[in-house]
PDB file of C-alpha atoms and ligand atoms in Angstrom:
ATOM      1  CA  MET T   1     -42.226  44.838 -70.381  1.00 43.00           C
ATOM      2  CA  MET T   2     -38.740  46.235 -70.342  1.00 44.00           C
ATOM      3  CA  SER T   3     -38.106  49.169 -72.633  1.00 42.00           C
ATOM      4  CA  MET T   4     -34.862  49.999 -74.361  1.00 44.00           C
ATOM      5  CA  THR T   5     -33.271  53.382 -74.945  1.00 42.00           C
ATOM      6  CA  ALA T   6     -31.608  54.248 -78.216  1.00 42.00           C
ATOM      7  CA  MET T   7     -28.379  53.093 -76.565  1.00 45.00           C
ATOM      8  CA  GLY T   8     -29.945  49.736 -75.759  1.00 48.00           C
ATOM      9  CA  ALA T   9     -29.741  50.113 -71.963  1.00 55.00           C
ATOM     10  CA  ALA T  10     -32.551  48.642 -69.893  1.00 61.00           C
ATOM     11  CA  GLN T  11     -34.907  51.205 -68.385  1.00 60.00           C
ATOM     12  CA  PRO T  12     -36.804  50.548 -65.160  1.00 63.00           C
ATOM     13  CA  VAL T  13     -40.308  49.278 -65.890  1.00 78.00           C
ATOM     14  CA  LEU T  14     -41.462  51.492 -63.049  1.00 86.00           C
ATOM     15  CA  SER T  15     -40.209  55.068 -63.241  1.00 84.00           C
ATOM     16  CA  LYS T  16     -40.353  55.404 -59.463  1.00 94.00           C
ATOM     17  CA  PRO T  17     -40.616  53.029 -56.508  1.00 96.00           C
ATOM     18  CA  ARG T  18     -44.014  51.765 -55.387  1.00 97.00           C
ATOM     19  CA  ASP T  19     -45.493  53.240 -52.199  1.00 97.00           C
ATOM     20  CA  ASP T  20     -45.038  49.931 -50.367  1.00 97.00           C
ATOM     21  CA  ASP T  21     -41.358  49.676 -51.313  1.00 98.00           C
ATOM     22  CA  ARG T  22     -39.326  50.205 -48.134  1.00 98.00           C
ATOM     23  CA  TYR T  23     -36.058  49.268 -49.854  1.00 98.00           C
ATOM     24  CA  PRO T  24     -36.025  50.773 -53.349  1.00 98.00           C
ATOM     25  CA  SER T  25     -33.045  49.767 -55.479  1.00 98.00           C
ATOM     26  CA  ARG T  26     -32.050  49.908 -59.173  1.00 96.00           C
ATOM     27  CA  PHE T  27     -33.881  53.204 -59.704  1.00 96.00           C
ATOM     28  CA  GLY T  28     -31.077  55.746 -59.314  1.00 93.00           C
ATOM     29  CA  THR T  29     -27.930  56.569 -61.226  1.00 93.00           C
ATOM     30  CA  GLN T  30     -25.694  56.163 -58.161  1.00 95.00           C
ATOM     31  CA  GLY T  31     -25.355  53.522 -55.472  1.00 96.00           C
ATOM     32  CA  GLN T  32     -26.360  54.736 -52.025  1.00 97.00           C
ATOM     33  CA  MET T  33     -25.929  53.440 -48.488  1.00 98.00           C
ATOM     34  CA  LYS T  34     -29.125  53.557 -46.511  1.00 98.00           C
ATOM     35  CA  ASP T  35     -30.159  52.340 -43.089  1.00 97.00           C
ATOM     36  CA  ARG T  36     -31.643  48.956 -42.438  1.00 98.00           C
ATOM     37  CA  LEU T  37     -35.255  49.406 -41.332  1.00 98.00           C
ATOM     38  CA  ASP T  38     -35.853  45.958 -39.815  1.00 98.00           C
ATOM     39  CA  PRO T  39     -34.517  44.090 -36.786  1.00 98.00           C
ATOM     40  CA  VAL T  40     -31.764  41.524 -37.326  1.00 98.00           C
ATOM     41  CA  VAL T  41     -32.734  39.161 -34.522  1.00 98.00           C
ATOM     42  CA  TRP T  42     -36.493  38.726 -34.256  1.00 98.00           C
ATOM     43  CA  GLY T  43     -36.571  36.065 -31.504  1.00 97.00           C
ATOM     44  CA  THR T  44     -35.363  35.791 -27.918  1.00 97.00           C
ATOM     45  CA  PRO T  45     -32.995  33.492 -25.975  1.00 96.00           C
ATOM     46  CA  GLU T  46     -36.070  31.771 -24.527  1.00 96.00           C
ATOM     47  CA  GLN T  47     -37.265  30.743 -27.980  1.00 96.00           C
ATOM     48  CA  GLY T  48     -34.482  28.274 -28.741  1.00 96.00           C
ATOM     49  CA  SER T  49     -31.054  26.856 -28.060  1.00 95.00           C
ATOM     50  CA  LEU T  50     -29.024  29.921 -29.058  1.00 98.00           C
ATOM     51  CA  SER T  51     -27.644  31.835 -26.092  1.00 97.00           C
ATOM     52  CA  ASN T  52     -27.938  35.556 -25.631  1.00 97.00           C
ATOM     53  CA  SER T  53     -24.288  36.002 -26.632  1.00 98.00           C
ATOM     54  CA  GLN T  54     -24.847  34.003 -29.851  1.00 98.00           C
ATOM     55  CA  LEU T  55     -27.869  36.163 -30.653  1.00 98.00           C
ATOM     56  CA  LEU T  56     -25.806  39.298 -29.987  1.00 98.00           C
ATOM     57  CA  PHE T  57     -22.977  38.008 -32.190  1.00 98.00           C
ATOM     58  CA  TYR T  58     -25.447  37.444 -35.023  1.00 98.00           C
ATOM     59  CA  GLU T  59     -27.021  40.853 -34.460  1.00 98.00           C
ATOM     60  CA  ASP T  60     -23.615  42.598 -34.651  1.00 98.00           C
ATOM     61  CA  ASN T  61     -21.947  40.533 -37.357  1.00 98.00           C
ATOM     62  CA  GLY T  62     -24.783  39.231 -39.494  1.00 98.00           C
ATOM     63  CA  TYR T  63     -23.640  35.611 -39.341  1.00 98.00           C
ATOM     64  CA  LEU T  64     -23.097  32.729 -36.957  1.00 98.00           C
ATOM     65  CA  ASN T  65     -20.831  29.760 -37.591  1.00 98.00           C
ATOM     66  CA  PHE T  66     -21.064  26.236 -36.157  1.00 98.00           C
ATOM     67  CA  ASP T  67     -18.197  23.767 -36.463  1.00 95.00           C
ATOM     68  CA  GLN T  68     -20.193  20.667 -35.716  1.00 88.00           C
ATOM     69  CA  LEU T  69     -23.943  20.784 -35.922  1.00 92.00           C
ATOM     70  CA  LEU T  70     -24.569  17.712 -38.045  1.00 95.00           C
ATOM     71  CA  ALA T  71     -23.517  14.124 -37.432  1.00 93.00           C
ATOM     72  CA  PRO T  72     -20.836  12.695 -39.773  1.00 93.00           C
ATOM     73  CA  ASP T  73     -23.223  10.082 -41.197  1.00 95.00           C
ATOM     74  CA  GLU T  74     -25.783  12.799 -42.041  1.00 96.00           C
ATOM     75  CA  VAL T  75     -23.124  14.763 -43.909  1.00 96.00           C
ATOM     76  CA  GLN T  76     -21.874  11.634 -45.655  1.00 96.00           C
ATOM     77  CA  ALA T  77     -25.366  10.796 -46.935  1.00 97.00           C
ATOM     78  CA  CYS T  78     -25.754  14.315 -48.347  1.00 97.00           C
ATOM     79  CA  LEU T  79     -22.347  14.200 -50.003  1.00 96.00           C
ATOM     80  CA  ALA T  80     -23.200  10.868 -51.654  1.00 97.00           C
ATOM     81  CA  GLU T  81     -26.440  12.433 -52.874  1.00 97.00           C
ATOM     82  CA  LEU T  82     -24.551  15.413 -54.254  1.00 96.00           C
ATOM     83  CA  GLN T  83     -22.229  13.112 -56.211  1.00 94.00           C
ATOM     84  CA  ARG T  84     -25.224  11.263 -57.611  1.00 95.00           C
ATOM     85  CA  LEU T  85     -26.905  14.500 -58.727  1.00 94.00           C
ATOM     86  CA  ARG T  86     -23.686  15.842 -60.191  1.00 90.00           C
ATOM     87  CA  GLY T  87     -23.285  12.804 -62.412  1.00 89.00           C
ATOM     88  CA  ASP T  88     -26.847  13.020 -63.724  1.00 90.00           C
ATOM     89  CA  GLU T  89     -26.582  14.439 -67.261  1.00 90.00           C
ATOM     90  CA  ALA T  90     -30.355  14.673 -67.718  1.00 91.00           C
ATOM     91  CA  LEU T  91     -30.557  16.834 -64.627  1.00 91.00           C
ATOM     92  CA  LYS T  92     -28.110  19.330 -66.106  1.00 90.00           C
ATOM     93  CA  LYS T  93     -30.655  20.041 -68.833  1.00 92.00           C
ATOM     94  CA  THR T  94     -33.451  20.993 -66.409  1.00 96.00           C
ATOM     95  CA  ASP T  95     -34.345  24.592 -65.557  1.00 96.00           C
ATOM     96  CA  GLU T  96     -33.273  24.028 -61.949  1.00 97.00           C
ATOM     97  CA  ALA T  97     -29.674  23.350 -62.990  1.00 96.00           C
ATOM     98  CA  VAL T  98     -27.217  26.164 -63.662  1.00 95.00           C
ATOM     99  CA  VAL T  99     -24.032  25.114 -65.434  1.00 92.00           C
ATOM    100  CA  GLU T 100     -20.764  27.044 -65.429  1.00 88.00           C
ATOM    101  CA  PRO T 101     -20.538  29.333 -68.458  1.00 82.00           C
ATOM    102  CA  GLY T 102     -17.090  28.031 -69.441  1.00 79.00           C
ATOM    103  CA  SER T 103     -17.022  24.348 -68.534  1.00 81.00           C
ATOM    104  CA  ARG T 104     -20.183  22.205 -68.556  1.00 82.00           C
ATOM    105  CA  GLU T 105     -19.783  21.547 -64.834  1.00 87.00           C
ATOM    106  CA  LEU T 106     -22.740  21.934 -62.500  1.00 92.00           C
ATOM    107  CA  ARG T 107     -22.645  25.341 -60.777  1.00 93.00           C
ATOM    108  CA  SER T 108     -25.939  25.395 -58.890  1.00 95.00           C
ATOM    109  CA  LEU T 109     -28.952  23.162 -58.578  1.00 97.00           C
ATOM    110  CA  PHE T 110     -32.103  24.851 -57.242  1.00 98.00           C
ATOM    111  CA  ALA T 111     -35.049  23.501 -55.232  1.00 98.00           C
ATOM    112  CA  VAL T 112     -33.179  20.460 -53.985  1.00 97.00           C
ATOM    113  CA  HIS T 113     -35.738  20.134 -51.170  1.00 97.00           C
ATOM    114  CA  ARG T 114     -38.233  19.264 -53.923  1.00 96.00           C
ATOM    115  CA  SER T 115     -36.104  16.932 -56.038  1.00 94.00           C
ATOM    116  CA  SER T 116     -34.133  14.970 -53.433  1.00 96.00           C
ATOM    117  CA  GLU T 117     -35.488  13.181 -50.384  1.00 97.00           C
ATOM    118  CA  VAL T 118     -32.052  13.224 -48.754  1.00 98.00           C
ATOM    119  CA  LEU T 119     -31.617  16.966 -49.207  1.00 98.00           C
ATOM    120  CA  LYS T 120     -35.227  17.659 -48.214  1.00 98.00           C
ATOM    121  CA  ALA T 121     -34.433  15.972 -44.905  1.00 97.00           C
ATOM    122  CA  LEU T 122     -31.342  18.155 -44.588  1.00 98.00           C
ATOM    123  CA  CYS T 123     -33.329  21.343 -45.274  1.00 98.00           C
ATOM    124  CA  GLU T 124     -35.883  20.249 -42.684  1.00 98.00           C
ATOM    125  CA  HIS T 125     -33.266  19.185 -40.137  1.00 97.00           C
ATOM    126  CA  PRO T 126     -34.660  19.980 -36.670  1.00 96.00           C
ATOM    127  CA  LYS T 127     -31.449  21.647 -35.509  1.00 96.00           C
ATOM    128  CA  LEU T 128     -31.290  23.974 -38.517  1.00 98.00           C
ATOM    129  CA  VAL T 129     -34.973  24.832 -38.457  1.00 98.00           C
ATOM    130  CA  ALA T 130     -34.883  25.540 -34.722  1.00 97.00           C
ATOM    131  CA  ILE T 131     -32.073  28.063 -35.177  1.00 98.00           C
ATOM    132  CA  ALA T 132     -33.832  29.737 -38.101  1.00 98.00           C
ATOM    133  CA  ARG T 133     -37.054  29.941 -36.096  1.00 98.00           C
ATOM    134  CA  GLN T 134     -35.283  31.504 -33.150  1.00 98.00           C
ATOM    135  CA  LEU T 135     -33.409  34.089 -35.236  1.00 98.00           C
ATOM    136  CA  LEU T 136     -36.537  35.015 -37.184  1.00 98.00           C
ATOM    137  CA  GLY T 137     -38.884  34.797 -34.201  1.00 98.00           C
ATOM    138  CA  SER T 138     -41.631  32.874 -35.995  1.00 97.00           C
ATOM    139  CA  ASP T 139     -42.468  29.803 -38.000  1.00 97.00           C
ATOM    140  CA  VAL T 140     -40.433  29.573 -41.185  1.00 98.00           C
ATOM    141  CA  TYR T 141     -40.838  28.038 -44.630  1.00 98.00           C
ATOM    142  CA  ILE T 142     -38.273  27.369 -47.354  1.00 98.00           C
ATOM    143  CA  HIS T 143     -38.003  30.287 -49.766  1.00 98.00           C
ATOM    144  CA  GLN T 144     -35.147  28.774 -51.772  1.00 98.00           C
ATOM    145  CA  SER T 145     -32.772  25.813 -51.586  1.00 98.00           C
ATOM    146  CA  ARG T 146     -29.819  24.979 -53.743  1.00 98.00           C
ATOM    147  CA  ILE T 147     -26.500  23.254 -54.055  1.00 97.00           C
ATOM    148  CA  ASN T 148     -23.588  25.460 -55.042  1.00 96.00           C
ATOM    149  CA  TYR T 149     -21.205  22.853 -56.327  1.00 95.00           C
ATOM    150  CA  LYS T 150     -18.080  24.981 -57.022  1.00 94.00           C
ATOM    151  CA  GLY T 151     -15.938  22.240 -58.429  1.00 92.00           C
ATOM    152  CA  GLY T 152     -12.172  22.106 -58.302  1.00 93.00           C
ATOM    153  CA  PHE T 153      -9.874  23.733 -60.896  1.00 93.00           C
ATOM    154  CA  ARG T 154     -12.525  25.829 -62.626  1.00 91.00           C
ATOM    155  CA  GLY T 155     -15.293  26.528 -60.070  1.00 92.00           C
ATOM    156  CA  LYS T 156     -16.326  30.109 -60.701  1.00 93.00           C
ATOM    157  CA  GLU T 157     -16.877  32.925 -58.227  1.00 93.00           C
ATOM    158  CA  PHE T 158     -20.049  34.510 -56.894  1.00 95.00           C
ATOM    159  CA  TYR T 159     -19.554  38.268 -57.062  1.00 97.00           C
ATOM    160  CA  TRP T 160     -20.323  40.443 -53.992  1.00 98.00           C
ATOM    161  CA  HIS T 161     -24.009  40.968 -53.310  1.00 98.00           C
ATOM    162  CA  SER T 162     -26.728  41.249 -50.708  1.00 98.00           C
ATOM    163  CA  ASP T 163     -29.228  38.439 -51.266  1.00 98.00           C
ATOM    164  CA  PHE T 164     -32.013  40.623 -49.946  1.00 98.00           C
ATOM    165  CA  GLU T 165     -31.494  43.221 -52.658  1.00 98.00           C
ATOM    166  CA  THR T 166     -32.319  40.606 -55.300  1.00 98.00           C
ATOM    167  CA  TRP T 167     -35.002  38.824 -53.291  1.00 98.00           C
ATOM    168  CA  HIS T 168     -36.729  42.160 -52.684  1.00 98.00           C
ATOM    169  CA  VAL T 169     -36.414  43.647 -56.166  1.00 98.00           C
ATOM    170  CA  GLU T 170     -36.907  40.480 -58.238  1.00 97.00           C
ATOM    171  CA  ASP T 171     -38.998  38.278 -55.934  1.00 98.00           C
ATOM    172  CA  GLY T 172     -40.996  40.844 -53.922  1.00 98.00           C
ATOM    173  CA  VAL T 173     -39.863  39.769 -50.456  1.00 98.00           C
ATOM    174  CA  PRO T 174     -40.984  42.766 -48.387  1.00 98.00           C
ATOM    175  CA  ALA T 175     -38.787  42.799 -45.275  1.00 98.00           C
ATOM    176  CA  MET T 176     -35.405  41.645 -44.002  1.00 99.00           C
ATOM    177  CA  ARG T 177     -36.853  38.722 -42.099  1.00 99.00           C
ATOM    178  CA  LEU T 178     -35.180  35.800 -43.833  1.00 98.00           C
ATOM    179  CA  LEU T 179     -31.782  34.173 -43.698  1.00 99.00           C
ATOM    180  CA  SER T 180     -29.510  31.704 -45.392  1.00 98.00           C
ATOM    181  CA  CYS T 181     -28.019  28.603 -43.926  1.00 98.00           C
ATOM    182  CA  SER T 182     -24.922  27.254 -45.679  1.00 98.00           C
ATOM    183  CA  ILE T 183     -24.047  23.644 -44.954  1.00 98.00           C
ATOM    184  CA  ALA T 184     -20.562  22.526 -45.974  1.00 97.00           C
ATOM    185  CA  LEU T 185     -20.538  19.111 -47.633  1.00 97.00           C
ATOM    186  CA  THR T 186     -16.809  19.376 -48.323  1.00 97.00           C
ATOM    187  CA  ALA T 187     -14.230  21.256 -46.263  1.00 95.00           C
ATOM    188  CA  ASN T 188     -14.395  25.017 -46.834  1.00 97.00           C
ATOM    189  CA  THR T 189     -10.778  26.195 -46.591  1.00 97.00           C
ATOM    190  CA  PRO T 190      -9.127  29.584 -47.135  1.00 97.00           C
ATOM    191  CA  TYR T 191      -8.044  28.256 -50.542  1.00 97.00           C
ATOM    192  CA  ASN T 192     -11.044  26.725 -52.270  1.00 97.00           C
ATOM    193  CA  GLY T 193     -13.320  29.746 -52.591  1.00 96.00           C
ATOM    194  CA  PRO T 194     -15.114  29.874 -49.235  1.00 97.00           C
ATOM    195  CA  LEU T 195     -17.962  32.246 -48.452  1.00 97.00           C
ATOM    196  CA  MET T 196     -16.596  35.730 -47.664  1.00 98.00           C
ATOM    197  CA  ILE T 197     -18.687  38.023 -45.501  1.00 98.00           C
ATOM    198  CA  VAL T 198     -18.441  41.726 -44.661  1.00 98.00           C
ATOM    199  CA  PRO T 199     -19.453  41.447 -40.995  1.00 98.00           C
ATOM    200  CA  GLY T 200     -21.757  44.278 -39.948  1.00 98.00           C
ATOM    201  CA  SER T 201     -22.696  45.225 -43.517  1.00 98.00           C
ATOM    202  CA  HIS T 202     -26.206  43.845 -42.930  1.00 98.00           C
ATOM    203  CA  GLN T 203     -26.961  47.012 -40.932  1.00 98.00           C
ATOM    204  CA  ARG T 204     -26.847  49.086 -44.106  1.00 98.00           C
ATOM    205  CA  TYR T 205     -28.778  48.795 -47.329  1.00 98.00           C
ATOM    206  CA  VAL T 206     -26.684  49.358 -50.417  1.00 98.00           C
ATOM    207  CA  THR T 207     -28.791  50.346 -53.395  1.00 98.00           C
ATOM    208  CA  CYS T 208     -27.677  49.195 -56.814  1.00 97.00           C
ATOM    209  CA  VAL T 209     -27.554  50.862 -60.213  1.00 96.00           C
ATOM    210  CA  GLY T 210     -29.037  49.420 -63.388  1.00 94.00           C
ATOM    211  CA  ALA T 211     -32.538  48.312 -64.264  1.00 93.00           C
ATOM    212  CA  THR T 212     -33.446  44.650 -64.003  1.00 94.00           C
ATOM    213  CA  PRO T 213     -33.439  42.935 -67.401  1.00 93.00           C
ATOM    214  CA  GLU T 214     -36.317  40.578 -68.171  1.00 93.00           C
ATOM    215  CA  ASP T 215     -35.526  36.958 -67.227  1.00 94.00           C
ATOM    216  CA  HIS T 216     -32.487  38.292 -65.442  1.00 94.00           C
ATOM    217  CA  TYR T 217     -31.969  35.048 -63.503  1.00 94.00           C
ATOM    218  CA  ARG T 218     -30.865  33.232 -66.646  1.00 92.00           C
ATOM    219  CA  HIS T 219     -27.754  35.401 -66.634  1.00 92.00           C
ATOM    220  CA  SER T 220     -27.378  36.438 -62.978  1.00 93.00           C
ATOM    221  CA  LEU T 221     -27.182  32.906 -61.616  1.00 93.00           C
ATOM    222  CA  LYS T 222     -24.140  32.320 -63.816  1.00 94.00           C
ATOM    223  CA  GLN T 223     -22.586  35.729 -63.438  1.00 94.00           C
ATOM    224  CA  GLN T 224     -24.269  38.569 -61.603  1.00 93.00           C
ATOM    225  CA  GLU T 225     -23.834  42.091 -62.970  1.00 94.00           C
ATOM    226  CA  VAL T 226     -27.072  43.885 -62.021  1.00 93.00           C
ATOM    227  CA  GLY T 227     -27.869  43.889 -58.306  1.00 95.00           C
ATOM    228  CA  VAL T 228     -24.279  44.170 -57.165  1.00 95.00           C
ATOM    229  CA  PRO T 229     -22.751  47.066 -55.203  1.00 97.00           C
ATOM    230  CA  ASP T 230     -20.715  49.667 -57.051  1.00 96.00           C
ATOM    231  CA  ASP T 231     -16.996  49.846 -56.302  1.00 96.00           C
ATOM    232  CA  GLY T 232     -17.332  52.928 -54.081  1.00 97.00           C
ATOM    233  CA  CYS T 233     -19.976  51.386 -51.801  1.00 97.00           C
ATOM    234  CA  LEU T 234     -18.081  48.098 -51.526  1.00 98.00           C
ATOM    235  CA  THR T 235     -14.860  49.963 -50.700  1.00 98.00           C
ATOM    236  CA  ARG T 236     -16.592  51.883 -47.917  1.00 98.00           C
ATOM    237  CA  LEU T 237     -18.145  48.756 -46.459  1.00 98.00           C
ATOM    238  CA  VAL T 238     -14.836  46.898 -46.397  1.00 98.00           C
ATOM    239  CA  GLN T 239     -13.010  49.928 -44.961  1.00 98.00           C
ATOM    240  CA  ASP T 240     -15.570  50.107 -42.168  1.00 98.00           C
ATOM    241  CA  PHE T 241     -16.052  46.414 -41.432  1.00 98.00           C
ATOM    242  CA  GLY T 242     -13.323  44.281 -43.029  1.00 98.00           C
ATOM    243  CA  ILE T 243     -13.892  40.808 -44.449  1.00 98.00           C
ATOM    244  CA  THR T 244     -14.212  37.459 -42.730  1.00 98.00           C
ATOM    245  CA  ALA T 245     -14.337  33.989 -44.275  1.00 98.00           C
ATOM    246  CA  PRO T 246     -15.717  31.328 -41.946  1.00 97.00           C
ATOM    247  CA  THR T 247     -14.080  28.028 -42.800  1.00 95.00           C
ATOM    248  CA  GLY T 248     -14.734  24.552 -41.484  1.00 96.00           C
ATOM    249  CA  LEU T 249     -14.795  20.858 -42.170  1.00 96.00           C
ATOM    250  CA  ALA T 250     -17.646  19.079 -43.918  1.00 96.00           C
ATOM    251  CA  GLY T 251     -20.666  19.395 -41.652  1.00 96.00           C
ATOM    252  CA  SER T 252     -19.908  22.930 -40.517  1.00 97.00           C
ATOM    253  CA  VAL T 253     -22.802  25.340 -40.884  1.00 98.00           C
ATOM    254  CA  THR T 254     -22.999  29.103 -41.344  1.00 98.00           C
ATOM    255  CA  PHE T 255     -26.198  31.071 -40.839  1.00 98.00           C
ATOM    256  CA  PHE T 256     -26.144  34.521 -42.402  1.00 98.00           C
ATOM    257  CA  ASP T 257     -28.511  37.439 -42.586  1.00 99.00           C
ATOM    258  CA  CYS T 258     -30.319  38.090 -45.863  1.00 98.00           C
ATOM    259  CA  ASN T 259     -28.710  41.519 -46.205  1.00 98.00           C
ATOM    260  CA  VAL T 260     -25.096  40.830 -45.288  1.00 98.00           C
ATOM    261  CA  MET T 261     -22.703  41.669 -48.138  1.00 98.00           C
ATOM    262  CA  HIS T 262     -21.050  38.442 -49.263  1.00 98.00           C
ATOM    263  CA  GLY T 263     -19.450  36.653 -52.180  1.00 98.00           C
ATOM    264  CA  SER T 264     -16.869  34.012 -52.922  1.00 97.00           C
ATOM    265  CA  SER T 265     -13.825  33.678 -55.142  1.00 96.00           C
ATOM    266  CA  SER T 266     -13.236  31.087 -57.811  1.00 96.00           C
ATOM    267  CA  ASN T 267     -11.777  27.732 -56.875  1.00 96.00           C
ATOM    268  CA  ILE T 268      -8.571  26.804 -58.660  1.00 97.00           C
ATOM    269  CA  THR T 269      -7.607  24.097 -56.161  1.00 98.00           C
ATOM    270  CA  PRO T 270      -8.428  20.474 -57.040  1.00 97.00           C
ATOM    271  CA  LEU T 271     -10.704  20.389 -53.983  1.00 97.00           C
ATOM    272  CA  PRO T 272     -14.405  21.103 -54.617  1.00 96.00           C
ATOM    273  CA  ARG T 273     -16.179  23.501 -52.283  1.00 96.00           C
ATOM    274  CA  SER T 274     -19.692  22.126 -52.245  1.00 96.00           C
ATOM    275  CA  ASN T 275     -22.329  23.647 -50.008  1.00 97.00           C
ATOM    276  CA  VAL T 276     -26.068  23.292 -49.660  1.00 98.00           C
ATOM    277  CA  PHE T 277     -27.866  26.601 -49.054  1.00 98.00           C
ATOM    278  CA  VAL T 278     -31.304  26.790 -47.520  1.00 98.00           C
ATOM    279  CA  VAL T 279     -33.155  30.090 -47.279  1.00 98.00           C
ATOM    280  CA  TYR T 280     -35.691  30.192 -44.485  1.00 98.00           C
ATOM    281  CA  ASN T 281     -38.249  32.980 -44.600  1.00 98.00           C
ATOM    282  CA  SER T 282     -40.621  34.037 -41.849  1.00 98.00           C
ATOM    283  CA  VAL T 283     -44.229  33.076 -42.539  1.00 98.00           C
ATOM    284  CA  HIS T 284     -44.982  36.778 -41.855  1.00 98.00           C
ATOM    285  CA  ASN T 285     -42.819  37.911 -44.753  1.00 98.00           C
ATOM    286  CA  THR T 286     -44.253  36.148 -47.800  1.00 98.00           C
ATOM    287  CA  PRO T 287     -43.571  37.725 -51.211  1.00 98.00           C
ATOM    288  CA  VAL T 288     -45.732  40.336 -52.914  1.00 98.00           C
ATOM    289  CA  ASP T 289     -45.359  41.467 -56.533  1.00 98.00           C
ATOM    290  CA  PRO T 290     -41.682  42.056 -57.374  1.00 97.00           C
ATOM    291  CA  PHE T 291     -40.646  45.644 -56.635  1.00 97.00           C
ATOM    292  CA  CYS T 292     -38.975  46.012 -60.057  1.00 96.00           C
ATOM    293  CA  GLY T 293     -42.342  45.679 -61.796  1.00 95.00           C
ATOM    294  CA  LEU T 294     -41.393  42.590 -63.805  1.00 96.00           C
ATOM    295  CA  ALA T 295     -42.956  39.141 -63.604  1.00 95.00           C
ATOM    296  CA  PRO T 296     -41.760  37.040 -60.651  1.00 96.00           C
ATOM    297  CA  ARG T 297     -38.894  34.599 -61.056  1.00 97.00           C
ATOM    298  CA  PRO T 298     -39.826  30.910 -61.271  1.00 98.00           C
ATOM    299  CA  ASN T 299     -41.024  29.113 -58.178  1.00 98.00           C
ATOM    300  CA  PHE T 300     -37.915  26.931 -58.017  1.00 98.00           C
ATOM    301  CA  ILE T 301     -35.849  30.057 -57.266  1.00 98.00           C
ATOM    302  CA  ALA T 302     -38.329  31.887 -55.045  1.00 98.00           C
ATOM    303  CA  GLU T 303     -41.223  30.068 -53.440  1.00 98.00           C
ATOM    304  CA  ARG T 304     -44.527  31.899 -53.820  1.00 97.00           C
ATOM    305  CA  ARG T 305     -47.112  29.121 -53.582  1.00 97.00           C
ATOM    306  CA  ASP T 306     -46.339  26.883 -50.627  1.00 97.00           C
ATOM    307  CA  PHE T 307     -45.778  28.654 -47.310  1.00 98.00           C
ATOM    308  CA  THR T 308     -46.243  25.565 -45.151  1.00 97.00           C
ATOM    309  CA  PRO T 309     -44.054  26.018 -42.075  1.00 98.00           C
ATOM    310  CA  VAL T 310     -41.213  23.541 -41.717  1.00 97.00           C
ATOM    311  CA  ALA T 311     -41.816  21.911 -38.396  1.00 81.00           C
ATOM    312  CA  PRO T 312     -38.949  20.489 -36.381  1.00 59.00           C
ATOM    313  CA  ARG T 313     -39.323  16.726 -36.731  1.00 48.00           C
TER     314      ARG T 313
HETATM  315  O1  LIG A   1     -30.560  35.298 -57.127  1.00 88.07           O
HETATM  316  C1  LIG A   1     -30.575  34.514 -56.204  1.00 88.07           C
HETATM  317  O2  LIG A   1     -31.600  34.263 -55.587  1.00 88.07           O
HETATM  318  C2  LIG A   1     -29.314  33.817 -55.842  1.00 88.07           C
HETATM  319  N1  LIG A   1     -28.137  34.455 -56.275  1.00 88.07           N
HETATM  320  C3  LIG A   1     -27.111  34.670 -55.530  1.00 88.07           C
HETATM  321  C4  LIG A   1     -25.854  35.168 -56.132  1.00 88.07           C
HETATM  322  N2  LIG A   1     -27.144  34.463 -54.215  1.00 88.07           N
HETATM  323  C5  LIG A   1     -28.376  34.106 -53.574  1.00 88.07           C
HETATM  324  C6  LIG A   1     -29.330  33.412 -54.441  1.00 88.07           C
HETATM  325  O3  LIG A   1     -29.161  32.069 -54.492  1.00 88.07           O
HETATM  326 FE1  LIG A   2     -25.851  35.004 -52.006  1.00 88.07          FE
END
């Protein structure tokens, strides 16, 4: 479907955005900063346990951090499960597993709510789901889940990006009504490659340059090069908003908006930084055909069959 120029550069499959595309990206020759067109907080203080000031913090900053949301034995069970999965050589050969380009270490494992009972229970944890429901103001289902293992010594970085840009362009998620929840299974310190966030950047939409290659996920999940902001846009965002890196012990949890600019550095400490990420999407925001015009990514990266709401248990 993708065409090549004489120079070999990928051309957009669509020459212009579709009429239903409210957030076109990867069409132009220059990155642009546009306005966000959707609310950040869709629910109200009455709809859950988050206070008005927590909702306002999330609205302004695009994230919300909790030091202790999960019980130590819940975290311990998930960490034991992570170690089991990490040692499973057969698993590393499955499509769901992404290994580091250099070492053969596990980088990410997708759809863990399908392959692991322990991690399914984590993804469906009543406290997490209740917060997601309140922030998104509706029932939610799991759009994506994964472990990002980021081992010690040679755990590689995740370059700056807005998740929404990819989820919109490559998965066809229409609106900014989804969020990520990052659960720390090991301590996230300033030193071992914690999540870095540009607080407030979720209020802008940074368009990216470069057409989406076919089967892009095979490369982007190891090292993302298309769907990242250009240097000028990133510089402006950081000048305007700065950078924050929420850290915490195992069991700490960070919720962050789908469009907040974020990334993380490599981990050269001996201490792994292992987090489980769950992406909750509103049941009113299910994917349509990808806005880049290519075939959708596999279901284990972006759910497009089962929109059953996760109910607090
Ligand atoms: O492409 C994706 O869906 C994934 N990639 C990154 C770098 N972050 C979010 C998501 O897991
Ligand atoms: Fe991300």
